[in-house]
Amino acid sequence: MNIKVLLPVSSGDRLKYFKLALNSVLTQTFSDFAVVICIDGIISEDIDMYIKSIEDKRIHLMRNDTNLGLAATLNKAIRSFPADIYFRMDSDDICHRRRFQRTLEEFEKDDELMIVGTECIEIDDEGMEIFYKKMPFQAEIKRWAISRNPFIHPSVAIRRKFFDIVGYYNEGFKKSQDYELWSRAITKNVKMNNIHEPLIWFRVSNKFWKNRTLKSNVRNELKVSFYLIKHLNGYVFIPKILLKALLRFMPVWVNKVMYKYGR
């Protein structure tokens, strides 16, 4: 089986976190894969030098001359590096050593399963554990997705066939591109699931809060929610969705409180 790990890196990423992320991938209990480091435009000199120093033969590089954004970068990598299964990884998160092994076990159980995600342990900038985030399972995914993202993007693995059925990431979505992709999969009844184990440490950093409160992010999430409301007859969720969107425009400290108690 041909397996690729897609690891984007862009301006603003930190070497300390990138090293932890990449090392957690390269030291998996399952090791028969290639890592595509997707360099999206100009990156910091220290990360660039570190990447050039890596001697692991599993590493492949893809460079964009300019910053294309996450959706376009992932689409380019998927088209350029054929695989049976793609694992997503972010440059500031950390994989559990058995993440790939456990995920592949789930795929082996069901040939129709197209996406496998996991739960996570949220960590802060210093790596301190904050919260165990649980995710929906099987039939819960559709209902959950109407009001919030049913997958943690850097935790997912996706079969190549998924993109033939659903299409690629929507490059018009600079934020929430994963949520939009899952929504199309849901309307096509694509089989997806989450493993009920925390197989990544997900960094809830200052960058996370900045992205979360961006107007473009809130607007895109609303588009996805109303798309699913229409297709799944979920009109009862409208008040909850509008309240959630309104709160996202509040100061960051308010969002932190609501995120803590509204998970």
CSV table of C-alpha atoms in Angstrom, one decimal:
chain,number,residue,atom,x,y,z
A,1,MET,CA,0.0,0.0,0.0
A,2,ASN,CA,1.3,3.4,-1.0
A,3,ILE,CA,1.0,5.9,1.9
A,4,LYS,CA,1.9,9.6,1.9
A,5,VAL,CA,2.0,12.0,4.8
A,6,LEU,CA,1.2,15.6,3.8
A,7,LEU,CA,2.9,18.1,6.1
A,8,PRO,CA,2.5,21.7,5.0
A,9,VAL,CA,4.8,24.4,6.3
A,10,SER,CA,4.5,28.2,5.7
A,11,SER,CA,5.6,31.6,6.9
A,12,GLY,CA,5.1,32.1,10.7
A,13,ASP,CA,5.7,28.4,11.6
A,14,ARG,CA,8.2,27.8,14.4
A,15,LEU,CA,11.2,25.5,14.2
A,16,LYS,CA,10.7,24.1,17.7
A,17,TYR,CA,7.2,22.9,16.9
A,18,PHE,CA,8.1,21.7,13.4
A,19,LYS,CA,10.8,19.5,14.7
A,20,LEU,CA,8.4,17.9,17.2
A,21,ALA,CA,5.8,17.4,14.5
A,22,LEU,CA,8.1,15.8,12.0
A,23,ASN,CA,9.9,13.6,14.6
A,24,SER,CA,6.5,12.3,15.8
A,25,VAL,CA,5.8,11.2,12.2
A,26,LEU,CA,9.2,9.7,11.5
A,27,THR,CA,9.1,7.6,14.7
A,28,GLN,CA,5.8,5.9,14.1
A,29,THR,CA,5.4,2.2,14.9
A,30,PHE,CA,4.3,1.8,11.3
A,31,SER,CA,7.1,3.1,9.1
A,32,ASP,CA,6.4,2.2,5.5
A,33,PHE,CA,5.4,5.6,4.2
A,34,ALA,CA,6.7,8.8,2.5
A,35,VAL,CA,6.5,12.3,4.0
A,36,VAL,CA,5.7,15.2,1.6
A,37,ILE,CA,6.8,18.4,3.2
A,38,CYS,CA,4.7,21.0,1.4
A,39,ILE,CA,6.6,24.3,1.5
A,40,ASP,CA,4.0,27.0,0.8
A,41,GLY,CA,6.0,30.1,-0.2
A,42,ILE,CA,8.7,31.7,1.8
A,43,ILE,CA,9.4,30.0,5.2
A,44,SER,CA,11.8,30.9,8.0
A,45,GLU,CA,15.4,30.4,7.3
A,46,ASP,CA,15.9,28.1,10.3
A,47,ILE,CA,13.1,25.7,9.2
A,48,ASP,CA,14.4,25.8,5.6
A,49,MET,CA,18.0,24.9,6.8
A,50,TYR,CA,16.6,22.2,9.0
A,51,ILE,CA,14.6,20.6,6.2
A,52,LYS,CA,17.7,20.6,4.0
A,53,SER,CA,19.7,18.8,6.7
A,54,ILE,CA,17.3,15.9,7.0
A,55,GLU,CA,18.7,12.7,5.6
A,56,ASP,CA,15.7,10.4,6.0
A,57,LYS,CA,15.0,8.8,2.6
A,58,ARG,CA,11.2,8.9,3.3
A,59,ILE,CA,11.2,12.7,3.0
A,60,HIS,CA,10.1,14.4,-0.3
A,61,LEU,CA,9.8,18.2,-0.9
A,62,MET,CA,7.2,20.2,-2.7
A,63,ARG,CA,7.8,23.9,-3.0
A,64,ASN,CA,5.4,26.7,-4.0
A,65,ASP,CA,7.1,29.8,-5.4
A,66,THR,CA,4.4,31.9,-3.7
A,67,ASN,CA,2.0,31.3,-0.8
A,68,LEU,CA,-1.0,29.4,-2.3
A,69,GLY,CA,-2.8,28.7,0.9
A,70,LEU,CA,-3.6,25.4,2.5
A,71,ALA,CA,-6.4,24.2,0.2
A,72,ALA,CA,-4.4,24.8,-3.0
A,73,THR,CA,-1.2,23.3,-1.5
A,74,LEU,CA,-2.9,20.1,-0.4
A,75,ASN,CA,-4.6,19.7,-3.8
A,76,LYS,CA,-1.2,20.2,-5.5
A,77,ALA,CA,0.4,17.6,-3.3
A,78,ILE,CA,-2.4,15.0,-3.8
A,79,ARG,CA,-2.1,15.5,-7.6
A,80,SER,CA,1.7,15.4,-7.6
A,81,PHE,CA,2.3,12.5,-5.2
A,82,PRO,CA,0.0,9.5,-5.9
A,83,ALA,CA,-0.9,7.3,-3.0
A,84,ASP,CA,-3.6,4.9,-1.8
A,85,ILE,CA,-4.0,6.7,1.6
A,86,TYR,CA,-3.0,10.3,2.6
A,87,PHE,CA,-2.3,11.2,6.2
A,88,ARG,CA,-2.7,14.8,7.2
A,89,MET,CA,-0.3,16.4,9.7
A,90,ASP,CA,0.2,20.0,10.8
A,91,SER,CA,3.6,21.6,11.5
A,92,ASP,CA,2.8,22.4,15.2
A,93,ASP,CA,1.0,19.2,16.4
A,94,ILE,CA,2.4,15.9,17.6
A,95,CYS,CA,1.4,12.3,16.6
A,96,HIS,CA,1.0,9.5,19.0
A,97,ARG,CA,3.5,6.7,18.0
A,98,ARG,CA,0.6,4.4,17.1
A,99,ARG,CA,-1.5,6.8,15.1
A,100,PHE,CA,-0.7,5.4,11.7
A,101,GLN,CA,-0.9,1.8,12.8
A,102,ARG,CA,-4.3,2.3,14.5
A,103,THR,CA,-5.7,4.2,11.6
A,104,LEU,CA,-4.6,1.6,9.0
A,105,GLU,CA,-6.2,-1.1,11.2
A,106,GLU,CA,-9.5,0.8,10.8
A,107,PHE,CA,-9.2,1.0,7.0
A,108,GLU,CA,-8.4,-2.7,6.8
A,109,LYS,CA,-11.6,-3.5,8.5
A,110,ASP,CA,-13.8,-1.8,5.9
A,111,ASP,CA,-13.0,-1.2,2.2
A,112,GLU,CA,-15.8,1.4,2.0
A,113,LEU,CA,-14.4,3.6,4.8
A,114,MET,CA,-13.0,6.7,3.2
A,115,ILE,CA,-11.9,8.9,6.1
A,116,VAL,CA,-10.6,8.0,9.5
A,117,GLY,CA,-10.0,10.7,12.1
A,118,THR,CA,-9.1,10.5,15.8
A,119,GLU,CA,-9.7,12.3,19.0
A,120,CYS,CA,-7.0,14.5,20.5
A,121,ILE,CA,-5.3,16.0,23.6
A,122,GLU,CA,-5.2,19.7,23.3
A,123,ILE,CA,-2.0,21.4,24.4
A,124,ASP,CA,-0.9,25.0,24.9
A,125,ASP,CA,2.2,26.8,23.5
A,126,GLU,CA,4.4,25.2,26.1
A,127,GLY,CA,3.1,21.7,25.5
A,128,MET,CA,1.0,21.5,28.6
A,129,GLU,CA,-2.1,19.3,28.3
A,130,ILE,CA,-5.3,21.2,28.5
A,131,PHE,CA,-8.2,19.0,27.4
A,132,TYR,CA,-9.2,15.7,26.0
A,133,LYS,CA,-11.3,16.5,23.0
A,134,LYS,CA,-13.8,13.8,22.0
A,135,MET,CA,-15.2,13.5,18.5
A,136,PRO,CA,-18.4,12.0,17.0
A,137,PHE,CA,-18.6,8.3,16.0
A,138,GLN,CA,-20.2,6.9,12.8
A,139,ALA,CA,-23.9,7.9,12.8
A,140,GLU,CA,-23.2,10.9,15.1
A,141,ILE,CA,-21.1,12.6,12.4
A,142,LYS,CA,-23.9,13.9,10.2
A,143,ARG,CA,-25.8,15.6,13.1
A,144,TRP,CA,-22.6,16.9,14.7
A,145,ALA,CA,-21.4,18.4,11.3
A,146,ILE,CA,-24.4,20.7,11.0
A,147,SER,CA,-23.1,23.0,13.8
A,148,ARG,CA,-19.4,22.1,14.0
A,149,ASN,CA,-16.5,20.4,12.3
A,150,PRO,CA,-16.8,16.6,12.8
A,151,PHE,CA,-13.1,16.0,12.3
A,152,ILE,CA,-9.8,17.3,13.6
A,153,HIS,CA,-8.1,18.1,10.3
A,154,PRO,CA,-4.5,17.1,11.2
A,155,SER,CA,-5.8,13.8,12.7
A,156,VAL,CA,-7.4,12.5,9.5
A,157,ALA,CA,-6.3,9.9,6.9
A,158,ILE,CA,-8.1,9.8,3.5
A,159,ARG,CA,-8.3,7.2,0.8
A,160,ARG,CA,-7.3,8.5,-2.7
A,161,LYS,CA,-10.7,7.2,-3.9
A,162,PHE,CA,-12.4,9.8,-1.7
A,163,PHE,CA,-11.3,12.7,-4.0
A,164,ASP,CA,-12.7,10.9,-7.1
A,165,ILE,CA,-16.1,10.7,-5.3
A,166,VAL,CA,-16.2,14.1,-3.6
A,167,GLY,CA,-13.7,16.3,-5.4
A,168,TYR,CA,-10.7,18.2,-4.0
A,169,TYR,CA,-10.4,20.9,-1.4
A,170,ASN,CA,-12.3,24.1,-2.4
A,171,GLU,CA,-9.6,26.6,-3.0
A,172,GLY,CA,-12.0,29.5,-2.6
A,173,PHE,CA,-12.1,28.6,1.1
A,174,LYS,CA,-8.9,30.1,2.7
A,175,LYS,CA,-10.2,28.9,6.1
A,176,SER,CA,-12.4,26.0,7.0
A,177,GLN,CA,-11.5,24.2,3.8
A,178,ASP,CA,-11.6,20.8,5.6
A,179,TYR,CA,-15.1,21.4,7.1
A,180,GLU,CA,-16.3,22.3,3.6
A,181,LEU,CA,-14.8,19.1,2.1
A,182,TRP,CA,-16.4,16.9,4.8
A,183,SER,CA,-19.8,18.6,4.2
A,184,ARG,CA,-19.7,17.5,0.5
A,185,ALA,CA,-18.8,14.0,1.6
A,186,ILE,CA,-21.7,13.9,4.0
A,187,THR,CA,-24.2,14.8,1.3
A,188,LYS,CA,-22.8,12.0,-0.9
A,189,ASN,CA,-23.1,9.5,2.0
A,190,VAL,CA,-19.4,8.8,2.0
A,191,LYS,CA,-18.5,6.5,4.9
A,192,MET,CA,-16.3,8.2,7.6
A,193,ASN,CA,-15.4,7.6,11.2
A,194,ASN,CA,-13.3,8.7,14.1
A,195,ILE,CA,-11.2,6.4,16.3
A,196,HIS,CA,-12.2,6.9,20.0
A,197,GLU,CA,-8.6,7.4,21.1
A,198,PRO,CA,-6.5,10.6,21.3
A,199,LEU,CA,-3.9,9.9,18.7
A,200,ILE,CA,-2.6,13.5,18.3
A,201,TRP,CA,-1.6,16.3,20.6
A,202,PHE,CA,-3.3,19.4,19.0
A,203,ARG,CA,-1.7,22.7,19.8
A,204,VAL,CA,-4.2,25.4,20.8
A,205,SER,CA,-1.8,28.3,20.3
A,206,ASN,CA,-2.2,32.1,19.8
A,207,LYS,CA,-2.3,31.4,16.1
A,208,PHE,CA,-5.2,29.1,16.7
A,209,TRP,CA,-7.2,31.8,18.4
A,210,LYS,CA,-6.3,34.4,15.7
A,211,ASN,CA,-7.6,32.1,13.0
A,212,ARG,CA,-10.7,31.1,14.9
A,213,THR,CA,-11.9,34.7,15.3
A,214,LEU,CA,-11.2,35.8,11.7
A,215,LYS,CA,-14.3,37.0,9.9
A,216,SER,CA,-13.5,34.9,6.8
A,217,ASN,CA,-13.3,31.8,9.0
A,218,VAL,CA,-16.7,32.5,10.7
A,219,ARG,CA,-18.3,33.3,7.3
A,220,ASN,CA,-17.0,30.1,5.8
A,221,GLU,CA,-18.3,28.0,8.7
A,222,LEU,CA,-21.7,29.6,8.3
A,223,LYS,CA,-21.7,28.7,4.6
A,224,VAL,CA,-21.0,25.1,5.4
A,225,SER,CA,-23.6,24.9,8.2
A,226,PHE,CA,-26.4,26.3,6.1
A,227,TYR,CA,-25.3,24.0,3.2
A,228,LEU,CA,-25.8,21.0,5.5
A,229,ILE,CA,-29.0,22.4,7.1
A,230,LYS,CA,-30.5,22.5,3.6
A,231,HIS,CA,-29.4,19.0,2.6
A,232,LEU,CA,-30.1,17.3,6.0
A,233,ASN,CA,-33.2,19.3,7.0
A,234,GLY,CA,-31.5,20.6,10.1
A,235,TYR,CA,-33.4,23.8,10.5
A,236,VAL,CA,-33.7,23.3,14.2
A,237,PHE,CA,-30.0,24.1,14.5
A,238,ILE,CA,-30.2,27.6,13.1
A,239,PRO,CA,-30.5,29.5,16.4
A,240,LYS,CA,-27.5,27.6,17.8
A,241,ILE,CA,-25.4,28.3,14.7
A,242,LEU,CA,-26.2,32.0,14.6
A,243,LEU,CA,-25.4,32.4,18.3
A,244,LYS,CA,-22.1,30.6,17.9
A,245,ALA,CA,-21.2,32.9,15.0
A,246,LEU,CA,-22.1,36.0,17.0
A,247,LEU,CA,-19.9,34.9,19.9
A,248,ARG,CA,-16.9,34.4,17.6
A,249,PHE,CA,-16.9,38.1,16.9
A,250,MET,CA,-16.4,38.8,20.6
A,251,PRO,CA,-13.0,39.4,22.1
A,252,VAL,CA,-10.5,36.5,22.2
A,253,TRP,CA,-10.9,36.1,26.0
A,254,VAL,CA,-14.6,35.5,25.6
A,255,ASN,CA,-14.0,33.0,22.8
A,256,LYS,CA,-11.6,31.1,25.1
A,257,VAL,CA,-14.2,30.9,27.8
A,258,MET,CA,-16.9,29.7,25.3
A,259,TYR,CA,-14.5,27.2,23.7
A,260,LYS,CA,-13.7,25.8,27.1
A,261,TYR,CA,-17.3,25.2,28.1
A,262,GLY,CA,-18.8,24.6,24.7
A,263,ARG,CA,-16.7,21.8,23.4
